[in-house]
Amino acid sequence: MATAQLAPSSPGPSTPIARPGRESTAAWPLLDRLCFWLCWAAALGLCAIAVAIVLYMFVKGVGFLKLSMLTQSPKPSLLQKQSGGFSDPLVGTFVITAIGTALAVPIGTAIAVWLSEHARPRWAARAVESALEMLAGVPSVVLALFGLLAFSQGFLGFLSESSAAGHVTGTSFLTAGITMGVLALPLVVAANYEALSLLPARLREASHALGKTRLTTIRHVLLPSIRPATATGAVLGMGRIIGDTAIITILLGGAINNEPAGGFLGLLRGTGATLTSYVYYQSPAGEGNSHEKAFAAAFVLLLIVLMLNAIVTQISSDRPLVRRGMWRAMEWDLPWTR
Amino acid sequence: MAALGMRRPRANAAARSDKRAEWMLGALAVGVLALIALMVVTVAIKAWPSFSHNGLAWFGSGAEPDASMRAMRENMPLPGHSIYYFRAWPLLWGTIVTTIPAVLIALVVSTFSAVFLTEFAPDAVRRVVEPVVRLLAGVPSIVYGLVGFVALAPWIEHNFISNARKQSVIQVVQLNGNNLSTGAVILAVMILPIMVAITMNALAVVPSSWKEGSAALGVNRWRTIWRVSLRTARPAIVAGMILATARALGEAVMLDLVAGSRDFNANPLDGTTFLFEPVRPLAATIFQESGGLNIGVLSHTLYAIAAVLLVSATMLSFAGWAAKRSMSRYGVT
């Protein structure tokens, strides 16, 4: 077997002639050819699964999706098929994503900047890196439990409602949003840190040579250079937030309507629903009995996620469909500066 | 500068502002560190009563977890036991029996897919397949759960679970399409993109001189990949497996919908019927019982389960990170 491999096969009258260029697989042993076909099968199978999921949701969801569903709130009714829509969960998803991203992106960028620019003392930098790795691996249910524990404490009661006996519920858009921010943090930090570490040292050196302080360098030179990576991190974080159900179920209550608490920022301090929890409660496993609405909402959710994915691909691609102007990283690698 | 005797007030101000910025950013980073440490400590504190009342037998088997939890909810302890009584083995077994097959399936499929995407794919095909595989990573788990519950489970029930099979275990459990196989298969699809991405990165940085040397010796492309590229990428594949396992451990929603949501101790002695028995992993248990978090004893038990998840996910994350770091020694990644 070994000698047959080392000696090149000479084309005889029965062996196929290999064309110049790519090595033809026709002359390979059967096992190798099987593995080659398995590679093709695995990749195309994955594609088929992804397309099948999207198509299935499309077929099932579009049939039940009406424009009125996007604008009406959920209404309890015996005629589940005709009543109500999911405007409340849609608003809920938007609010949660906004809060989570507004927390995760600035804090994550700041942490990434600290890790790449300062990172002193050494033990602190190593500890923060380990903590972020750990946070990336923590299941979202555990994060939700911790969030519930933290926000049920008395001094954080302003973030959610309290019952008449003074017992803080800890469930509201604010608490769920903050927990989502913690969930998305590692993604944002990783994207920014990777981009910052790929920036050439001459950028910083040139800026210091011009007499600029560290802070100015960061604000005006480094951060604009990594804009695509910051955007990618933000969109990845948004994708993770939008798709999470466990935190919503535990920290936002089981309602399917948004119920604002009274007073200032009522909506944010009240409980509500998002698309994910709405799908869960309407699905056959939840309490509702309307598969149709679950499918419609799940289809809208999938569309949102697909859009976010397309945005990420566009940001990091070399041939974008839309001119990106100021969103392109500044071109430090101009040919004549190399 | 001091030797020249020059004093520049502006430089001192700049240095001060730099110091301020450094302290502020550092405080933020250490704040996150403190938050995570706080999380570990508070979950451990809340979980302690359950562990202290049950001891190491917490991990063993005994009464069914559902029965114990119902006893806690109704404040009626099971006869002969305290109210904290809990035996988590069926849940642990459910976790093991869905995670390990999922990781194995994902290992095989992801390795072949990554090899295809880096070595065999024509450019046009790669430009289409890569974003599609990345798309799989972004699909929310509730959508996977819905599709699995409504599409895959009935198919499995129709094709694999005959009436005879159902009758054979009818006294103990009812079989339907929601079982550990369905859960393992969908879990494999969910963790595939992670492994594909890591393996692709590692295969892309194998030095081309190694591959060219192998080709110069007359070895065909597949053997080169198998013997040279994949062997070089082995640490990356291991790291990918570890990270994928951590992801699989944390999957609650999809497995709650699809893997049966009954805390049944799937019995391998049942032969192939074992593959179609319902299970409920740890994370799915927390998710399902999350309504009972305000009941004292039940919440301690749920936090104990969360503590187990936290410890295993942390250990796996560290192992994956260590594996990735050891790879950088060889210049890979």
XYZ file of C-alpha atoms in Angstrom:
671
model
C 0.000 0.000 0.000
C 2.798 2.386 0.969
C 4.850 1.791 -2.170
C 1.794 2.205 -4.358
C 1.337 5.653 -2.849
C 4.920 6.777 -3.302
C 5.244 5.805 -6.954
C 3.269 8.098 -9.265
C 0.660 6.265 -11.273
C 1.522 6.335 -14.942
C -1.449 6.639 -17.271
C -1.969 3.321 -19.033
C -4.664 2.298 -21.488
C -7.222 1.754 -18.697
C -6.401 4.541 -16.231
C -7.971 7.954 -16.883
C -5.658 10.710 -18.109
C -5.218 13.346 -15.418
C -5.751 16.879 -16.679
C -3.193 19.540 -15.757
C -4.246 21.733 -12.851
C -6.220 20.141 -10.021
C -5.373 16.567 -9.185
C -8.137 14.318 -10.422
C -9.568 11.981 -7.854
C -10.205 9.225 -10.338
C -6.938 7.465 -9.580
C -7.304 7.498 -5.814
C -7.890 4.380 -3.748
C -11.516 3.715 -2.906
C -11.200 4.780 0.735
C -9.789 8.146 -0.220
C -12.458 8.683 -2.820
C -15.113 7.827 -0.223
C -13.684 10.421 2.138
C -13.649 12.989 -0.666
C -17.306 12.364 -1.368
C -18.048 12.459 2.366
C -16.524 15.954 2.495
C -18.797 17.133 -0.280
C -21.755 15.401 1.348
C -21.082 16.897 4.776
C -20.835 20.457 3.510
C -23.781 20.222 1.138
C -25.784 18.451 3.822
C -25.181 21.350 6.198
C -26.304 23.748 3.498
C -29.381 21.640 2.918
C -30.241 21.666 6.626
C -29.906 25.436 6.859
C -31.978 25.994 3.729
C -34.537 23.467 4.931
C -34.975 25.245 8.257
C -35.415 28.628 6.606
C -37.761 27.269 3.956
C -39.818 25.354 6.517
C -40.243 28.440 8.680
C -41.047 30.459 5.559
C -43.703 28.061 4.373
C -45.260 27.626 7.789
C -44.964 31.215 8.874
C -45.818 33.228 5.824
C -49.166 31.532 5.524
C -50.194 32.861 8.915
C -48.353 36.143 8.840
C -50.568 39.103 8.148
C -49.563 42.727 8.346
C -52.134 43.220 11.071
C -50.188 40.830 13.244
C -47.310 43.225 13.396
C -49.484 46.050 14.580
C -51.974 44.466 16.936
C -51.235 43.471 20.469
C -51.893 39.975 21.672
C -55.460 39.557 22.856
C -56.763 36.671 24.856
C -59.627 35.142 22.966
C -61.250 31.831 22.284
C -60.711 32.283 18.576
C -56.966 32.094 18.822
C -56.543 31.972 15.089
C -58.023 35.352 14.375
C -57.288 37.354 17.449
C -54.462 39.682 18.026
C -50.970 39.844 16.785
C -47.583 40.274 18.298
C -46.849 43.956 18.283
C -46.109 43.874 22.015
C -43.472 41.164 21.725
C -41.963 43.006 18.767
C -41.647 46.177 20.812
C -40.279 44.101 23.667
C -37.564 42.586 21.504
C -36.589 46.023 20.297
C -36.418 47.486 23.806
C -34.394 44.600 25.224
C -31.945 44.666 22.334
C -31.541 48.422 22.627
C -30.830 48.292 26.364
C -28.486 45.328 26.073
C -26.507 46.745 23.165
C -26.345 50.225 24.728
C -24.719 48.618 27.748
C -22.507 46.081 26.034
C -20.956 48.146 23.229
C -19.459 51.074 25.180
C -18.350 48.950 28.130
C -17.044 46.192 25.880
C -15.086 48.616 23.714
C -13.612 50.267 26.810
C -12.540 46.908 28.234
C -11.026 45.857 24.905
C -9.098 49.139 24.739
C -7.813 48.644 28.286
C -6.765 45.061 27.542
C -4.878 45.990 24.405
C -3.400 49.366 25.334
C -2.717 49.280 29.051
C -3.188 45.793 30.520
C -1.294 46.688 33.682
C -0.950 45.241 36.331
C -0.313 41.925 34.639
C -2.333 39.856 37.092
C -5.387 42.065 36.581
C -5.180 41.737 32.816
C -4.884 37.955 32.998
C -7.759 37.783 35.476
C -10.008 39.925 33.287
C -9.204 37.807 30.236
C -10.010 34.618 32.125
C -13.196 36.120 33.491
C -14.360 37.067 29.991
C -13.568 33.571 28.694
C -15.595 32.163 31.555
C -18.452 34.559 30.889
C -18.515 33.494 27.261
C -19.072 29.902 28.334
C -21.661 30.502 31.058
C -25.084 29.104 30.112
C -27.686 31.826 29.786
C -29.962 30.118 32.348
C -27.281 30.512 35.008
C -26.827 34.157 34.076
C -30.582 34.607 34.328
C -30.680 33.049 37.786
C -27.887 35.310 38.957
C -29.667 38.311 37.472
C -32.856 37.403 39.312
C -30.919 37.057 42.543
C -29.134 40.361 42.077
C -32.125 42.412 41.027
C -34.378 41.021 43.760
C -32.293 42.824 46.332
C -33.936 45.796 47.950
C -31.497 48.456 46.844
C -32.005 47.594 43.176
C -35.748 47.713 43.515
C -35.955 50.893 41.448
C -35.226 48.842 38.356
C -38.388 46.796 38.637
C -41.643 46.623 40.483
C -42.265 45.850 44.101
C -45.323 44.153 45.457
C -47.424 45.714 48.202
C -45.486 43.904 50.907
C -42.256 45.455 49.670
C -41.062 42.290 47.974
C -39.056 43.221 44.905
C -39.965 41.157 41.875
C -36.765 41.774 39.955
C -38.476 41.171 36.629
C -38.650 44.028 34.181
C -37.297 45.202 30.877
C -34.467 46.990 32.637
C -33.279 43.971 34.571
C -33.569 41.675 31.575
C -31.838 44.260 29.386
C -28.932 44.641 31.787
C -28.495 40.881 31.981
C -28.559 40.712 28.186
C -25.825 43.335 28.136
C -23.673 41.088 30.311
C -24.477 38.208 27.945
C -23.330 40.103 24.869
C -20.237 41.596 26.536
C -17.708 38.832 25.693
C -18.597 38.951 21.989
C -18.079 42.703 21.802
C -14.811 42.571 23.743
C -13.453 39.713 21.608
C -14.243 41.441 18.309
C -12.706 44.756 19.387
C -9.662 43.226 21.081
C -8.828 41.099 18.065
C -9.019 44.104 15.767
C -6.972 46.302 18.095
C -4.243 43.699 18.347
C -4.027 43.519 14.552
C -3.382 47.236 14.200
C 0.274 47.904 13.361
C 2.392 49.475 16.061
C 3.414 52.346 13.791
C -0.045 53.880 14.170
C 0.421 54.403 17.858
C 4.057 55.369 17.462
C 3.239 57.996 14.846
C 0.544 59.458 17.046
C 2.831 59.642 20.061
C 5.566 61.141 17.913
C 3.144 63.938 17.102
C 2.775 64.554 20.830
C -0.722 63.177 21.284
C -1.740 61.664 24.605
C -2.789 58.049 24.973
C -6.444 59.019 25.304
C -6.413 61.130 22.163
C -4.683 58.349 20.266
C -7.361 55.929 21.335
C -10.236 58.237 20.532
C -9.066 59.659 17.230
C -6.749 57.063 15.755
C -7.386 53.569 17.083
C -11.144 53.473 17.502
C -11.916 54.875 14.036
C -9.541 52.325 12.538
C -11.452 49.420 14.003
C -14.937 50.629 13.116
C -15.824 47.500 11.095
C -14.810 45.267 13.974
C -16.770 47.351 16.462
C -19.799 47.161 14.207
C -19.343 43.402 13.780
C -19.080 42.919 17.529
C -22.177 45.014 18.114
C -24.194 43.097 15.531
C -23.005 39.727 16.851
C -24.017 40.803 20.337
C -27.411 41.910 19.049
C -27.882 38.553 17.382
C -27.133 36.745 20.618
C -29.509 38.988 22.578
C -32.363 38.628 20.104
C -32.133 34.861 20.065
C -32.084 34.240 23.790
C -35.156 32.857 25.486
C -34.062 31.669 28.931
C -33.159 35.092 30.281
C -36.426 36.522 29.006
C -38.546 33.818 30.575
C -36.899 34.173 33.944
C -36.342 37.920 34.067
C -39.282 39.269 32.144
C -42.141 37.192 33.462
C -44.589 35.082 31.543
C -46.817 37.745 30.112
C -47.624 38.001 26.447
C -48.551 41.638 26.700
C -46.357 44.461 27.769
C -47.558 45.649 31.124
C -45.954 48.915 32.092
C -45.518 49.693 35.739
C -46.895 53.075 36.667
C -44.797 56.162 36.926
C -41.599 57.313 35.325
C -40.165 55.013 32.673
C -43.183 52.817 33.190
C -42.594 50.581 30.207
C -39.027 49.854 31.174
C -39.859 48.903 34.726
C -42.782 46.684 33.799
C -42.907 43.144 32.604
C -43.609 42.150 29.063
C -42.825 39.799 26.273
C -40.358 39.474 23.447
C -40.625 37.480 20.249
C -38.715 34.563 21.752
C -40.866 34.198 24.844
C -43.971 34.756 22.726
C -42.975 31.898 20.435
C -42.260 29.705 23.454
C -45.597 30.348 25.116
C -47.586 29.927 21.910
C -45.741 26.827 20.810
C -47.165 23.373 21.434
C -44.994 23.091 24.528
C -46.177 26.328 26.094
C -49.598 27.361 27.266
C -51.087 28.745 24.073
C -52.658 26.499 21.545
C -52.019 28.500 18.435
C -49.208 26.986 16.457
C -49.922 29.410 13.663
C -49.026 32.485 15.637
C -45.945 30.770 17.012
C -44.788 30.054 13.486
C -45.527 33.557 12.285
C -43.588 35.089 15.166
C -40.729 32.611 14.751
C -40.557 33.470 11.063
C -40.280 37.186 11.855
C -37.560 36.342 14.392
C -35.671 34.319 11.812
C -35.944 37.150 9.292
C -34.451 39.580 11.793
C -31.571 37.201 12.507
C -30.963 36.654 8.778
C -30.816 40.399 8.261
C -28.280 40.784 11.064
C -26.189 37.984 9.558
C -26.266 39.656 6.168
C -25.122 42.919 7.765
C -22.175 41.170 9.440
C -21.184 39.524 6.163
C -21.397 42.859 4.367
C -19.314 44.703 6.953
C -16.466 42.245 6.749
C -16.595 41.492 3.037
C -14.270 42.967 0.431
C -17.008 43.488 -2.106
C -19.875 45.141 -0.294
C -23.108 45.829 -2.059
C -23.308 49.310 -0.561
C -20.528 51.852 -0.531
C -19.544 52.096 3.060
C -17.779 55.441 3.097
C -16.978 56.327 6.651
C -17.597 52.802 7.921
C -14.480 51.491 6.222
C -11.433 51.286 8.378
C -9.023 54.019 7.593
C -6.570 52.765 5.045
C -3.334 52.693 6.913
C -1.909 50.070 4.661
C -1.595 52.302 1.642
C 1.001 50.861 -0.723
C 3.397 53.763 -0.466
C 3.498 53.717 3.340
C 4.658 50.148 3.552
C 14.474 64.518 29.790
C 15.189 65.281 33.440
C 18.920 65.239 32.720
C 18.505 68.067 30.253
C 16.861 70.091 32.980
C 13.808 70.795 30.818
C 10.451 71.141 32.420
C 7.418 70.950 30.177
C 4.142 71.670 31.942
C 2.109 70.372 29.030
C 3.815 67.002 29.189
C 2.910 66.626 32.875
C -0.723 67.416 32.170
C -0.755 64.896 29.349
C 0.796 62.258 31.566
C -1.813 62.960 34.245
C -4.674 62.620 31.782
C -3.181 59.379 30.536
C -2.994 58.084 34.085
C -6.610 59.086 34.693
C -7.770 57.336 31.551
C -5.820 54.235 32.459
C -7.307 54.133 35.948
C -10.856 54.623 34.679
C -10.637 51.938 32.053
C -8.882 49.634 34.476
C -11.598 50.192 37.048
C -14.226 49.273 34.472
C -12.434 46.084 33.548
C -11.890 45.091 37.155
C -15.552 45.926 37.755
C -16.539 43.257 35.255
C -14.150 40.886 36.980
C -15.826 41.650 40.299
C -19.244 41.073 38.755
C -18.295 37.613 37.592
C -16.714 36.741 40.915
C -19.889 37.979 42.605
C -21.940 35.751 40.332
C -19.975 32.655 41.257
C -20.091 33.458 44.963
C -23.807 34.247 45.149
C -24.843 31.207 43.133
C -22.666 29.073 45.405
C -24.171 30.599 48.544
C -27.716 30.129 47.306
C -26.922 26.561 46.288
C -25.228 25.540 49.522
C -28.331 24.446 51.527
C -29.260 21.885 48.913
C -25.780 20.405 48.870
C -25.368 20.462 52.628
C -28.623 18.571 53.218
C -27.946 15.941 50.584
C -24.204 15.603 50.613
C -22.536 13.827 47.750
C -25.659 11.729 47.302
C -27.047 14.793 45.528
C -25.384 13.397 42.430
C -26.714 9.910 42.943
C -30.027 8.325 42.157
C -33.052 7.832 44.310
C -36.499 9.330 44.001
C -37.308 10.976 40.690
C -36.307 14.640 40.542
C -39.807 15.633 39.471
C -41.279 13.975 42.537
C -38.762 15.667 44.830
C -39.444 19.041 43.281
C -43.178 18.575 43.544
C -42.697 17.754 47.212
C -40.782 20.992 47.644
C -43.452 23.003 45.848
C -46.279 21.575 47.971
C -44.241 21.607 51.169
C -44.948 17.901 51.696
C -41.656 16.085 52.056
C -41.383 12.604 50.620
C -41.827 9.954 53.316
C -38.644 9.366 55.236
C -36.743 12.269 53.756
C -36.216 15.937 54.520
C -37.770 18.647 52.382
C -34.398 19.267 50.749
C -34.156 15.703 49.448
C -32.974 15.661 45.863
C -31.201 13.156 43.687
C -29.994 14.574 40.410
C -28.656 11.482 38.636
C -31.435 11.207 35.977
C -30.758 14.819 35.033
C -26.994 14.288 34.919
C -27.466 11.168 32.844
C -29.815 13.067 30.528
C -27.153 15.728 30.043
C -24.439 13.148 29.331
C -26.604 11.150 26.965
C -27.583 14.143 24.814
C -24.258 16.001 24.881
C -21.797 13.223 24.068
C -23.543 11.864 20.940
C -24.139 15.431 19.772
C -20.450 16.307 20.118
C -19.388 13.114 18.353
C -21.747 13.669 15.431
C -20.692 17.302 15.245
C -17.007 16.286 15.334
C -17.292 14.062 12.277
C -19.516 16.346 10.220
C -17.640 19.516 11.135
C -14.226 18.040 10.317
C -15.365 16.900 6.887
C -17.112 20.203 6.227
C -14.103 22.243 7.320
C -11.814 20.161 5.108
C -14.200 20.694 2.220
C -14.411 24.443 2.759
C -10.666 24.947 3.007
C -9.341 22.391 0.536
C -11.799 20.961 -1.917
C -14.368 23.638 -2.531
C -14.310 25.599 -5.766
C -14.375 29.333 -5.077
C -17.958 29.866 -6.147
C -19.198 27.037 -3.941
C -17.193 28.281 -0.961
C -18.601 31.790 -1.284
C -22.095 30.340 -0.987
C -21.561 27.620 1.609
C -19.549 29.624 4.148
C -22.205 32.253 4.918
C -24.821 29.519 5.040
C -22.877 27.607 7.691
C -22.419 30.841 9.619
C -26.155 31.353 9.358
C -26.688 28.141 11.289
C -24.835 29.686 14.204
C -27.219 32.602 14.400
C -30.539 30.778 14.322
C -32.196 31.211 17.728
C -32.570 28.074 19.791
C -36.319 28.554 20.056
C -36.568 28.213 16.277
C -34.557 24.995 16.404
C -36.865 23.797 19.149
C -39.986 24.676 17.194
C -38.766 23.034 13.988
C -37.634 19.976 15.908
C -40.878 19.663 17.821
C -43.134 20.110 14.819
C -41.112 18.575 11.987
C -38.375 16.226 13.174
C -40.113 14.602 16.155
C -43.164 13.337 14.236
C -40.868 12.025 11.498
C -38.804 10.072 14.010
C -41.910 8.814 15.728
C -43.378 7.700 12.424
C -40.270 5.934 11.193
C -38.492 4.565 14.227
C -40.949 4.123 17.061
C -43.266 1.316 16.169
C -46.173 0.293 18.330
C -44.310 -2.786 19.424
C -41.502 -0.614 20.707
C -43.932 1.586 22.572
C -45.609 -1.422 24.143
C -42.331 -2.827 25.341
C -41.791 0.028 27.776
C -45.348 1.196 28.287
C -45.351 0.447 32.019
C -42.451 2.737 32.651
C -42.598 5.535 30.113
C -44.495 6.691 27.067
C -42.430 7.002 23.927
C -42.977 9.685 21.362
C -40.939 11.708 18.919
C -39.442 13.850 21.669
C -36.545 11.791 22.873
C -32.839 11.879 23.341
C -32.022 11.108 19.704
C -33.995 14.061 18.394
C -32.365 16.223 21.031
C -28.866 14.970 20.236
C -29.279 15.451 16.485
C -30.551 19.029 16.749
C -27.925 19.810 19.387
C -25.278 18.562 16.950
C -26.589 20.949 14.274
C -26.484 23.796 16.786
C -22.863 23.258 17.835
C -21.540 22.465 14.350
C -20.814 26.062 13.301
C -18.477 26.628 16.265
C -16.410 23.586 15.423
C -16.416 24.314 11.705
C -15.147 27.844 12.289
C -12.327 26.786 14.604
C -11.236 23.879 12.417
C -11.291 26.068 9.306
C -9.085 28.658 10.990
C -6.598 25.992 12.006
C -6.529 24.314 8.594
C -5.945 27.654 6.901
C -2.689 28.304 8.779
C -1.036 24.967 8.124
C 2.221 25.959 6.394
C 1.797 25.384 2.684
C 5.380 24.120 2.426
C 4.313 21.082 4.451
C 1.460 20.331 2.091
C 3.605 20.947 -0.965
C 6.305 18.649 0.393
C 3.757 15.932 0.870
C 2.424 16.415 -2.663
C 5.970 16.304 -4.002
C 6.289 12.852 -2.486
C 3.347 11.720 -4.580
C 0.776 11.589 -1.812
C -2.724 12.369 -3.063
C -4.626 15.355 -1.720
C -6.841 13.508 0.711
C -3.954 11.645 2.319
C -2.030 14.893 2.618
C -4.974 16.451 4.418
C -5.461 13.454 6.662
C -1.812 12.949 7.549
C -0.501 16.503 7.540
C -3.201 19.173 7.805
C -5.614 17.465 10.162
C -2.827 16.206 12.360
C -1.482 19.766 12.649
C -4.974 21.025 13.364
C -5.637 18.404 16.044
C -5.233 20.795 19.005
C -7.686 23.159 17.341
C -10.181 20.366 16.819
C -9.868 19.448 20.490
C -10.352 23.080 21.505
C -13.394 23.277 19.252
C -14.848 20.152 20.830
C -14.390 21.575 24.303
C -16.031 24.880 23.433
C -18.849 23.073 21.649
C -19.438 20.907 24.730
C -19.664 24.034 26.878
C -22.248 25.418 24.459
C -24.172 22.149 24.480
C -24.279 22.062 28.286
C -25.957 25.427 28.375
C -28.688 24.630 25.890
C -31.954 24.775 27.783
C -34.802 25.913 25.563
C -34.362 23.649 22.590
C -33.817 20.525 24.668
C -36.784 21.388 26.848
C -39.022 21.350 23.773
C -37.501 18.446 21.937
C -35.803 15.957 24.210
C -38.892 14.841 26.059
C -38.970 17.063 29.160
C -39.475 14.056 31.394
C -36.796 13.293 33.928
C -36.599 9.689 32.916
C -33.467 7.662 33.502
C -32.878 6.369 29.988
C -31.885 2.739 30.268
C -29.142 1.458 27.938
C -30.181 -2.091 28.730
C -33.291 -1.511 26.651
C -31.258 -1.925 23.497
C -32.163 0.342 20.622
C -35.245 1.543 22.475
C -32.779 3.368 24.710
C -32.239 5.815 21.872
C -35.887 6.820 21.877
C -36.491 7.406 25.544
C -37.227 10.901 26.818
C -34.675 12.663 28.982
C -34.270 16.100 30.463
C -30.834 17.650 30.828
C -29.817 19.963 33.666
C -30.251 23.297 31.915
C -33.651 22.311 30.566
C -34.711 21.398 34.119
C -33.873 24.859 35.406
C -35.724 26.384 32.489
C -38.807 24.285 32.974
C -39.015 24.784 36.730
C -38.160 28.472 36.591
C -41.630 29.340 37.822
C -40.744 28.008 41.244
C -37.839 30.323 41.890
C -39.647 32.206 44.623
C -40.270 29.086 46.696
C -37.425 28.812 49.188
C -36.439 25.162 49.076
C -37.061 24.725 45.359
C -34.970 27.769 44.561
C -32.053 26.348 46.542
C -32.260 23.160 44.510
C -32.439 25.053 41.222
C -29.444 27.162 42.212
C -27.610 23.968 43.087
C -28.235 22.696 39.559
C -27.068 26.068 38.238
C -23.911 25.779 40.346
C -23.134 22.392 38.805
C -23.650 23.880 35.334
C -21.509 26.889 36.182
C -18.627 24.781 37.471
C -18.632 22.447 34.462
C -18.971 25.289 31.949
C -16.133 27.176 33.653
C -13.850 24.153 33.667
C -14.607 23.505 30.013
C -14.016 27.147 29.072
C -10.665 27.139 30.795
C -9.700 23.838 29.194
C -10.639 25.215 25.769
C -8.716 28.399 26.366
C -5.676 26.429 27.535
C -5.907 24.214 24.449
C -6.076 27.262 22.197
C -3.083 28.815 23.910
C -0.993 25.678 23.564
C -1.693 25.816 19.855
C -0.023 29.198 19.568
C 3.214 27.531 20.574
C 3.298 25.806 17.200
C 2.560 29.007 15.392
C -0.987 27.914 14.640
C -3.454 30.701 15.481
